[in-house]
Short mmCIF file of C-alpha atoms and ligand atoms in Angstrom, two decimals:
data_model
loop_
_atom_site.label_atom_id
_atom_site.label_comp_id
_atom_site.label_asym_id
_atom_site.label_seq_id
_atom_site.Cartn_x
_atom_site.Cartn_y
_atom_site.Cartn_z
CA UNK A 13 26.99 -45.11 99.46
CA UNK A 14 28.78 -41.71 98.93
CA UNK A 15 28.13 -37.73 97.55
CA UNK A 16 30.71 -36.06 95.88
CA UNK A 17 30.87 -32.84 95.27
CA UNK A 18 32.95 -30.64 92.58
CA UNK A 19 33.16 -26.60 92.08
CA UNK A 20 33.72 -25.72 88.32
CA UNK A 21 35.28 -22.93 85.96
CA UNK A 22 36.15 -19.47 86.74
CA UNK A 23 35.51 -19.19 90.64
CA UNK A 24 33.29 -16.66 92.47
CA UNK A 25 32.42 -15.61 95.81
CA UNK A 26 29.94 -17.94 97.88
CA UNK A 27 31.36 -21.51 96.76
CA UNK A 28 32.44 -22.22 99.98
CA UNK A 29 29.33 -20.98 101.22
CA UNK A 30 27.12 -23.74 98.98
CA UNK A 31 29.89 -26.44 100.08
CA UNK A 32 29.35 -25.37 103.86
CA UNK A 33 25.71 -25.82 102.86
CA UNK A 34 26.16 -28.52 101.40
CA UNK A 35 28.28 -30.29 104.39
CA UNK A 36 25.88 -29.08 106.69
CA UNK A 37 23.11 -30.58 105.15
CA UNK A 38 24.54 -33.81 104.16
CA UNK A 39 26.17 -35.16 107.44
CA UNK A 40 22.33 -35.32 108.88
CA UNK A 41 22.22 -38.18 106.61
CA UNK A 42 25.72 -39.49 106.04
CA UNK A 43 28.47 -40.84 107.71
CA UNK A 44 30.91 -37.71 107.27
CA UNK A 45 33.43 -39.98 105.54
CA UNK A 46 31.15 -40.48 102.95
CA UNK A 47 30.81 -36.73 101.63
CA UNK A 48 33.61 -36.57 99.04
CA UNK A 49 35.35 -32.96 97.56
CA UNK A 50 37.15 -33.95 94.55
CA UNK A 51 40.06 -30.80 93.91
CA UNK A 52 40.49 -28.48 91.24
CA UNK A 53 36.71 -29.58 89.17
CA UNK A 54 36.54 -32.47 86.94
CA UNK A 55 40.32 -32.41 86.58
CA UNK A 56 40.26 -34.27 89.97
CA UNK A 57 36.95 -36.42 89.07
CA UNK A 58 39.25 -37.97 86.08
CA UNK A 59 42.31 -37.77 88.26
CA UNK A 60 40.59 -38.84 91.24
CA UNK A 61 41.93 -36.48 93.69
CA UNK A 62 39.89 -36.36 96.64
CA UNK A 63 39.30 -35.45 100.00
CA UNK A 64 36.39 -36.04 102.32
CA UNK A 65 34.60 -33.20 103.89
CA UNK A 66 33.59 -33.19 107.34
CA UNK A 67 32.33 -30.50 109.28
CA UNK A 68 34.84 -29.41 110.91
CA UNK A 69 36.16 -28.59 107.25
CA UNK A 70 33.81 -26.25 106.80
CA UNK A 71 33.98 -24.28 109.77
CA UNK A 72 34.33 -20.57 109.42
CA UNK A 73 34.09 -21.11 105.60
CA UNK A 74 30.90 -18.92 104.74
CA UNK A 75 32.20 -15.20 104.30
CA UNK A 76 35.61 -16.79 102.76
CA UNK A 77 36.31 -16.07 99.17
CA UNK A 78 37.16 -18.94 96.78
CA UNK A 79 36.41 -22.56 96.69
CA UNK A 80 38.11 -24.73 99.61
CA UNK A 81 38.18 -27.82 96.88
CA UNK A 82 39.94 -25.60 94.13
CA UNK A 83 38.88 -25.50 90.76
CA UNK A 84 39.85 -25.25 86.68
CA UNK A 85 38.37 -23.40 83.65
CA UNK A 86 39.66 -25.63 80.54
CA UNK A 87 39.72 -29.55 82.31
CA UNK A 88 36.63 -31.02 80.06
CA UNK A 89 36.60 -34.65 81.06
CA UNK A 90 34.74 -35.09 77.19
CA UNK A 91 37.28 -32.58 75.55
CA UNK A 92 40.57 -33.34 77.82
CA UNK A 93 43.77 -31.65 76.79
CA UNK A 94 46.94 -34.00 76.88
CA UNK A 95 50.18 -33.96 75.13
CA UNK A 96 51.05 -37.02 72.77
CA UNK A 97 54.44 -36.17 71.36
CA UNK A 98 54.44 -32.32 72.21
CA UNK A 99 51.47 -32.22 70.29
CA UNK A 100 48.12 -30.92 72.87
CA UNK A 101 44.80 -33.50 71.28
CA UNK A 102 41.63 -33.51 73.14
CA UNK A 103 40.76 -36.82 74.53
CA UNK A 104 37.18 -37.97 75.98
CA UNK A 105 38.40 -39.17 79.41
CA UNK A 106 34.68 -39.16 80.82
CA UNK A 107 34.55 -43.08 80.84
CA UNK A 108 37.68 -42.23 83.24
CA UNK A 109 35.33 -40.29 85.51
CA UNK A 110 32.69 -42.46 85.33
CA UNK A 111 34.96 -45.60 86.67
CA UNK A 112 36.45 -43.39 89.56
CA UNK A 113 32.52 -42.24 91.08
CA UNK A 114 32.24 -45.70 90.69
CA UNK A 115 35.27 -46.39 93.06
CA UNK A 116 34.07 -44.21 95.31
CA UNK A 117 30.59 -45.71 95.38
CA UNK A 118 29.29 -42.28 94.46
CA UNK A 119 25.63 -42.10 94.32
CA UNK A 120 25.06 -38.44 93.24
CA UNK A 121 27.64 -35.51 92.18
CA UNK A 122 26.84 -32.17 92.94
CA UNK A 123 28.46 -29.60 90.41
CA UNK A 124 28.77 -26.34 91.42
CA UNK A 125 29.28 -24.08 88.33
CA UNK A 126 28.45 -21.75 85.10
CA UNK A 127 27.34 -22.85 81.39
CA UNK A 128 30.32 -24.71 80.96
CA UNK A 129 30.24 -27.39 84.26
CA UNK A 130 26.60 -27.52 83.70
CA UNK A 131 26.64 -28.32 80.46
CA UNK A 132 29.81 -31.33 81.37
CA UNK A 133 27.06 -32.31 84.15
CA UNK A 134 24.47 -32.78 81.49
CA UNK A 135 26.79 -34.87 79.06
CA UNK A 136 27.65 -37.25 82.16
CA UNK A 137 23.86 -37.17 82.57
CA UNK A 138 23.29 -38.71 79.08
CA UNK A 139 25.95 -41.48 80.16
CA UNK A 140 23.43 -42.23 83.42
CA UNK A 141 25.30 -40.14 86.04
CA UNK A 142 23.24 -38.71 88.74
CA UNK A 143 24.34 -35.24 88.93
CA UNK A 144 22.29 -32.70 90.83
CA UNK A 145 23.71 -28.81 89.68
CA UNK A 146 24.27 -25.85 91.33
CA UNK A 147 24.57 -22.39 88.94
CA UNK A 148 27.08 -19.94 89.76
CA UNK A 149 28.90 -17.18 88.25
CA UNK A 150 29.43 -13.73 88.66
CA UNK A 151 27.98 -13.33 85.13
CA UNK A 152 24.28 -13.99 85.98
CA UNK A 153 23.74 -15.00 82.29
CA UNK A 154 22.15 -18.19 83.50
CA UNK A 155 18.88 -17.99 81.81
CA UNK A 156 17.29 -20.54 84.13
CA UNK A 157 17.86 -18.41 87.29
CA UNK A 158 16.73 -15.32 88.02
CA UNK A 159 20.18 -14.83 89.62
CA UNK A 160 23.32 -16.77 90.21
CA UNK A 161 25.72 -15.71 93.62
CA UNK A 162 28.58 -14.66 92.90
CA UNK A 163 27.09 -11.96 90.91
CA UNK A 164 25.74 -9.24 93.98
CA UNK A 165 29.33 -9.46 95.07
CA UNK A 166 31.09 -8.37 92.12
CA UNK A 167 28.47 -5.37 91.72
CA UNK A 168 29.81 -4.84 95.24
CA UNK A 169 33.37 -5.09 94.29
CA UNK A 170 32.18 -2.42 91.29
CA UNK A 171 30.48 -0.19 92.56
CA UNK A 172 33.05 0.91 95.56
CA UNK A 173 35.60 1.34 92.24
CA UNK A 174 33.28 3.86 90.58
CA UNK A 175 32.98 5.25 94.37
CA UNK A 176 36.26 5.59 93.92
CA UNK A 177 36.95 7.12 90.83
CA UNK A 178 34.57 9.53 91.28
CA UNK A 179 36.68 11.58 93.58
CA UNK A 180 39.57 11.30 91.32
CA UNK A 181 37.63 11.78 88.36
CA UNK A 182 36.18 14.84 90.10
CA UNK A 183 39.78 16.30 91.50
CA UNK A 184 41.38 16.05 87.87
CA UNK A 185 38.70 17.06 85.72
CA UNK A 186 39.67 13.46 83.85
CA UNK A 187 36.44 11.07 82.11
CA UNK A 188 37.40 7.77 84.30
CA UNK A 189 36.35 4.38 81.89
CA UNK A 190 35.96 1.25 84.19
CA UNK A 191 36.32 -1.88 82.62
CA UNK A 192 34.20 -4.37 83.98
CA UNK A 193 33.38 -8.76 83.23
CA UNK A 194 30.38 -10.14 82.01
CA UNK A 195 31.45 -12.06 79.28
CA UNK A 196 28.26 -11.85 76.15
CA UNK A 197 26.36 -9.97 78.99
CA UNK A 198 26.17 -6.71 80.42
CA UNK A 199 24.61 -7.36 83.83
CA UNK A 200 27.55 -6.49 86.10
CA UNK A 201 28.20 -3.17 83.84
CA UNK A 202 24.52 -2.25 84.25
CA UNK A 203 24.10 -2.96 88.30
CA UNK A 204 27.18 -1.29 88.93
CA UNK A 205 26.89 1.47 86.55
CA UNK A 206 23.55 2.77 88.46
CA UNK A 207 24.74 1.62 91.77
CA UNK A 208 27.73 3.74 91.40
CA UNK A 209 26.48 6.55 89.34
CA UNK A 210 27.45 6.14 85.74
CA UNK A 211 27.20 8.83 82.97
CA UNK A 212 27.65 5.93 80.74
CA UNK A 213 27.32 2.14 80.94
CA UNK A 214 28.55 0.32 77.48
CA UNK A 215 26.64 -3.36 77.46
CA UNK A 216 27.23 -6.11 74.66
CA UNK A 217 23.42 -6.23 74.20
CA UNK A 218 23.18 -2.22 72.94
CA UNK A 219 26.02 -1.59 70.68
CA UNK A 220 27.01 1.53 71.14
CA UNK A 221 27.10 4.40 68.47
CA UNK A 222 30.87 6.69 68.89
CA UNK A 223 29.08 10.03 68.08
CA UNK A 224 26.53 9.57 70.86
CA UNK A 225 29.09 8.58 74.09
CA UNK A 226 30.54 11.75 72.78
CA UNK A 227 28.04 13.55 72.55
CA UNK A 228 26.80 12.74 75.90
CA UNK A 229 30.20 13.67 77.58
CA UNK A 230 30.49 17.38 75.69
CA UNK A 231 27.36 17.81 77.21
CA UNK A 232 28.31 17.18 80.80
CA UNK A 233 31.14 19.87 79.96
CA UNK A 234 28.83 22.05 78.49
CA UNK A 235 27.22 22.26 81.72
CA UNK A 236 29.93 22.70 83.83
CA UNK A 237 30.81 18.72 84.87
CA UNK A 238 34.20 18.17 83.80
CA UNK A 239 34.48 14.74 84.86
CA UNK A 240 32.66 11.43 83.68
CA UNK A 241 31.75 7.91 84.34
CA UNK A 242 31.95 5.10 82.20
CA UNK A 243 31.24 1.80 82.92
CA UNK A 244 32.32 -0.49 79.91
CA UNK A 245 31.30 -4.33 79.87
CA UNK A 246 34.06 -6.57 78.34
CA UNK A 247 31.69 -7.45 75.66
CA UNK A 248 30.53 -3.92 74.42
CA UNK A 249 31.22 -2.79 71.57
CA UNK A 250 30.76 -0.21 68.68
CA UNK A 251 27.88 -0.50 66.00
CA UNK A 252 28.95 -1.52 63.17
CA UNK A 253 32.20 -3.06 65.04
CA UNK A 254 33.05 -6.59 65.97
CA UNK A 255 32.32 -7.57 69.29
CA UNK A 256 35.87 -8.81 70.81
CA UNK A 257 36.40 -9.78 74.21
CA UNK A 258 40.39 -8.82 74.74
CA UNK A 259 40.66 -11.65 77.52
CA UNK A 260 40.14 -14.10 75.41
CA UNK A 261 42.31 -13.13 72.04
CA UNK A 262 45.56 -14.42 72.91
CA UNK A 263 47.60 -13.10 69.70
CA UNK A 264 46.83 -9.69 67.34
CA UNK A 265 48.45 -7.35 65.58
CA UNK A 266 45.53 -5.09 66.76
CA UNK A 267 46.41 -3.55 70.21
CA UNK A 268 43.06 -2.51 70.35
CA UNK A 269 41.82 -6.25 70.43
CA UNK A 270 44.78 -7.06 73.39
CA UNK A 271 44.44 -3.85 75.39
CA UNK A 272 40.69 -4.38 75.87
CA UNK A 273 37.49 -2.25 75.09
CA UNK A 274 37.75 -0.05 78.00
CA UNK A 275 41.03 1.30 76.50
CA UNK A 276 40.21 1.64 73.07
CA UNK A 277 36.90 3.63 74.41
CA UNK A 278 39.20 6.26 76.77
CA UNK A 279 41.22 6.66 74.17
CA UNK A 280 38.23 7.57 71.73
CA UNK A 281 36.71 9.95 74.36
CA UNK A 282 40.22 11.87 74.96
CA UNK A 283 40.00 12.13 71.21
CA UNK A 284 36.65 14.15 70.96
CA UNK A 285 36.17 15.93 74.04
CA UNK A 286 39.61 17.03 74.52
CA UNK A 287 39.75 15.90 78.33
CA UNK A 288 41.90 13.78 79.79
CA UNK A 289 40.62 10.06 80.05
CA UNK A 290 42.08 7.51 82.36
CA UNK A 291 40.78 3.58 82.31
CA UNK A 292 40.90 0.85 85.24
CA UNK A 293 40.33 -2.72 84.15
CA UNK A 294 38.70 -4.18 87.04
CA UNK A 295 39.59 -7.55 87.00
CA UNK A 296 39.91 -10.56 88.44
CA UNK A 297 39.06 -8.39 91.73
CA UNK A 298 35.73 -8.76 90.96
CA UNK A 299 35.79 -12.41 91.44
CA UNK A 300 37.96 -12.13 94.68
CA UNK A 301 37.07 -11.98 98.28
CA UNK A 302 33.87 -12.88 100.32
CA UNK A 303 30.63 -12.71 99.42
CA UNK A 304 27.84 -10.77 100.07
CA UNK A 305 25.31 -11.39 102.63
CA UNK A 306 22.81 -11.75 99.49
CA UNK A 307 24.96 -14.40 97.90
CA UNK A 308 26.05 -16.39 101.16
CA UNK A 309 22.10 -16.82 101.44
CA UNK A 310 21.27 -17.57 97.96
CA UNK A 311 24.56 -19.85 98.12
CA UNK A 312 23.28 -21.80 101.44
CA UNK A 313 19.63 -21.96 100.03
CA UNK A 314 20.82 -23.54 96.80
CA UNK A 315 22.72 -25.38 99.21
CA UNK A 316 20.27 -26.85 100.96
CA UNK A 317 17.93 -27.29 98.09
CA UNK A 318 20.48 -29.44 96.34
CA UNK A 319 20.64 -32.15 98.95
CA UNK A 320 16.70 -31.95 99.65
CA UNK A 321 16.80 -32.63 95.74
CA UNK A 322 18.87 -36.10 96.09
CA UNK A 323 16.77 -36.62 98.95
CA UNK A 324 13.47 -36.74 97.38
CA UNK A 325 15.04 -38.92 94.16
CA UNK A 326 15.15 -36.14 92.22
CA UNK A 327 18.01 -36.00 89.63
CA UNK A 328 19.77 -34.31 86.50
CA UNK A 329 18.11 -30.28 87.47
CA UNK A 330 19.48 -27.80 88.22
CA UNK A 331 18.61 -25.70 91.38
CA UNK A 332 17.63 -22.01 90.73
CA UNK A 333 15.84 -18.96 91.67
CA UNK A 334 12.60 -18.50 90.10
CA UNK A 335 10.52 -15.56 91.18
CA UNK A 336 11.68 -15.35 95.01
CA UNK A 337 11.54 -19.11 95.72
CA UNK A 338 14.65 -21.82 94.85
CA UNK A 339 13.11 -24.56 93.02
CA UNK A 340 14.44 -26.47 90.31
CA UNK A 341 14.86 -27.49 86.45
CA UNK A 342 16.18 -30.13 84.66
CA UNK A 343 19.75 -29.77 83.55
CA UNK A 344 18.85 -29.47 79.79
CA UNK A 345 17.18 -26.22 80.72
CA UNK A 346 19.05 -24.89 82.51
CA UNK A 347 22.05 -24.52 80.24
CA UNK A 348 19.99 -23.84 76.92
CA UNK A 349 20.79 -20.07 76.89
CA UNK A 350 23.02 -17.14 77.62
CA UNK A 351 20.86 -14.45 79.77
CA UNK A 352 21.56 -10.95 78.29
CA UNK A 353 20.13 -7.66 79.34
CA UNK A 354 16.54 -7.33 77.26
CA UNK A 355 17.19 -3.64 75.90
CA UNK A 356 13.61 -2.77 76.97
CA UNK A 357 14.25 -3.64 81.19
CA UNK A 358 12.46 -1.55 83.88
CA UNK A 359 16.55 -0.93 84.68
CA UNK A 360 17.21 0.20 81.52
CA UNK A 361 14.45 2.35 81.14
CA UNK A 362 15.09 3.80 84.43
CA UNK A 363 18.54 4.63 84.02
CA UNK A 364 17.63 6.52 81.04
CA UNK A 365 15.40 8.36 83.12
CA UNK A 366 17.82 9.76 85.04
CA UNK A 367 20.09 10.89 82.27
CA UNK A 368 22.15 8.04 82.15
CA UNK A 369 23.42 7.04 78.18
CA UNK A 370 24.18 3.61 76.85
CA UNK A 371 25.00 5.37 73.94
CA UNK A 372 22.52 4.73 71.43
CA UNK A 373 20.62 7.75 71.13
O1 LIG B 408 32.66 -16.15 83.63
C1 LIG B 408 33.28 -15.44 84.66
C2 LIG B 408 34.41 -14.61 84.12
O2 LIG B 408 34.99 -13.91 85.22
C3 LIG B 408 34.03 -13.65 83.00
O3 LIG B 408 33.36 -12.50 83.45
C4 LIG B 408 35.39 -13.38 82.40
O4 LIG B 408 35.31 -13.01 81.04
C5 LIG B 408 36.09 -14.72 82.54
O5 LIG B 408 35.42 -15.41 83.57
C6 LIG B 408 37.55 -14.61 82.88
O6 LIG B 408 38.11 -15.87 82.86
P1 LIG B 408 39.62 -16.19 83.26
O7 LIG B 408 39.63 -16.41 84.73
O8 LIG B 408 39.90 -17.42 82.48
O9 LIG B 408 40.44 -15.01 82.87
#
């Protein structure tokens, strides 16, 4: 009998982290041999590309950035691209997957990912898979969690940018936009934006209203601050507008729709303030280097939990944080729904408080 393990989507600081965990954990009960990796997520479950994971694989892996078993956004084992006469067509290959676990003599797989792994997890689920997940994402719009890892370090990675803009912003009398990932949700804007001292934070859930931001900047100037922050989310966007996410539209005559929101927004604030605007799209940075200590101990308690999970019999849930404690929920849960920012937070409320606009009022 075997594990395997497998780190899906977009990647994120502390998935090494939950495989050294994972390892850890695991070779107290198991011949070493028998913990598999397969590479780059369920391309190399249907490919079966794999490596076994000892400990000495996993040593010196928790502040490292990335996943050690690699990973890939689009490889669907239910929706699998391949080319039949030039032409791409989306084949279920899952049967595929299921035959090569079998090979393996895989008793449980532990996915590590977001929405979309979960949600692959689940479907293999439904064929009789034992899969035991593991939520990640520098989104946090896992509703099932209170919060996924990956997330704390890209408000890390954030919040030093708006650091440093400030002092630019500051020397060249210039509004600074940051452009910062989320996807549908404005978490990362909204940490960051108060960690780092925001005039503005833009968020997908509170679409924003033109005259306001302005407003809100004019006033700074009236006052004497010639410089701003804005924090934009990827997903914000104007009332009354469409809400377009540039990374994602891969052809437009728009420019507005490829250069991004934060752009389109800079430009719009040049416009009616008459300062100088500059914008910084943040990035894939955000999902680069190590995490922080708050995620490489969320990451090793989900870890942990995972394997005491399988231990106890328990399978198809989902591990998560609920209220301070790591517990878990079934699968089906825990990929039912998108977690956006509820307009009405404490944070939201308390930004206000200090002056800060989302610019709806
Ligand atoms: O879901 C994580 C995330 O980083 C989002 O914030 C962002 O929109 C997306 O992935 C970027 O994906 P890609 O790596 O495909 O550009």
């Amino acid at each position: 009998m075997a594990v395997g393990i497998l780190t899906g989507g977009g990647d994120c600081p502390g998935l090494n982290a939950v495989i050294r965990a994972l390892v850890k954990t695991l070779q107290q009960k198991l011949p070493e041999e028998k913990i598999i990796g397969f590479l780059d997520g369920f391309r190399g479950a249907i490919e079966n590309r794999r490596v076994p994971l000892t400990t000495k694989d996993v040593v010196g892996l928790l502040p490292k950035g990335g996943t050690i078993l690699g990973t890939s956004n689009r490889d669907n084992p239910f929706k699998f691209p391949i080319s039949v006469n030039g032409t791409l067509e989306f084949h279920d290959v899952s049967d595929t997957v299921i035959e090569n676990l079998h090979k393996n003599n895989i008793e449980v797989l532990f996915v590590i990912g977001g929405d979309g792994s979960l949600s692959i997890a689940h479907e293999l689920s439904q064929k009789g898979v034992k899969v035991i997940g593991i939520p990640k994402t520098i989104d946090n719009d896992l509703d099932a969690t209170d919060f996924t890892f990956g997330f704390d370090s890209a408000v890390r990675t954030a919040t030093k940018a708006l650091d440093m803009l400030h002092t630019t912003a500051e020397s060249h009398h210039r509004i600074m936009v940051l452009e910062v990932m989320g996807r549908y949700a404005g978490w990362i804007a909204l940490y960051s934006g108060l960690a780092g001292g925001a005039d503005v934070i833009l968020i997908p859930e509170i679409p924003f209203n033109w005259d306001a931001v302005c407003r809100k900047i004019q006033q700074r100037k009236a006052e004497g601050k010639h410089f701003s922050i804005v924090v934009v989310a990827e997903g914000a966007y104007p009332e009354g507008g469409e809400r377009v996410i540039a990374r994602y539209v891969k052809e437009s005559t728009d420019p507005a729709r490829l250069g991004g929101i934060g752009q389109v927004v800079a430009d719009h604030l040049s416009r009616c303030t008459g300062l100088e605007s500059r914008v910084t799209v943040l990035g894939h940075l955000q999902r680069g280097g190590g995490p922080t200590p708050f995620d490489r101990i969320l990451a090793t308690r989900f870890g942990v939990a995972a394997v005491n999970t399988w231990l106890q019999g328990n399978y198809n849930v989902m591990v998560a944080l609920l209220g301070g404690r790591v517990t878990t929920v079934p699968l089906s849960e825990g990929i039912k729904k998108l977690k956006l920012v509820p307009v009405d937070s404490e944070l939201i409320v308390t930004a206000k408080a200090i002056g800060i606009s989302f610019g709806d009022e």
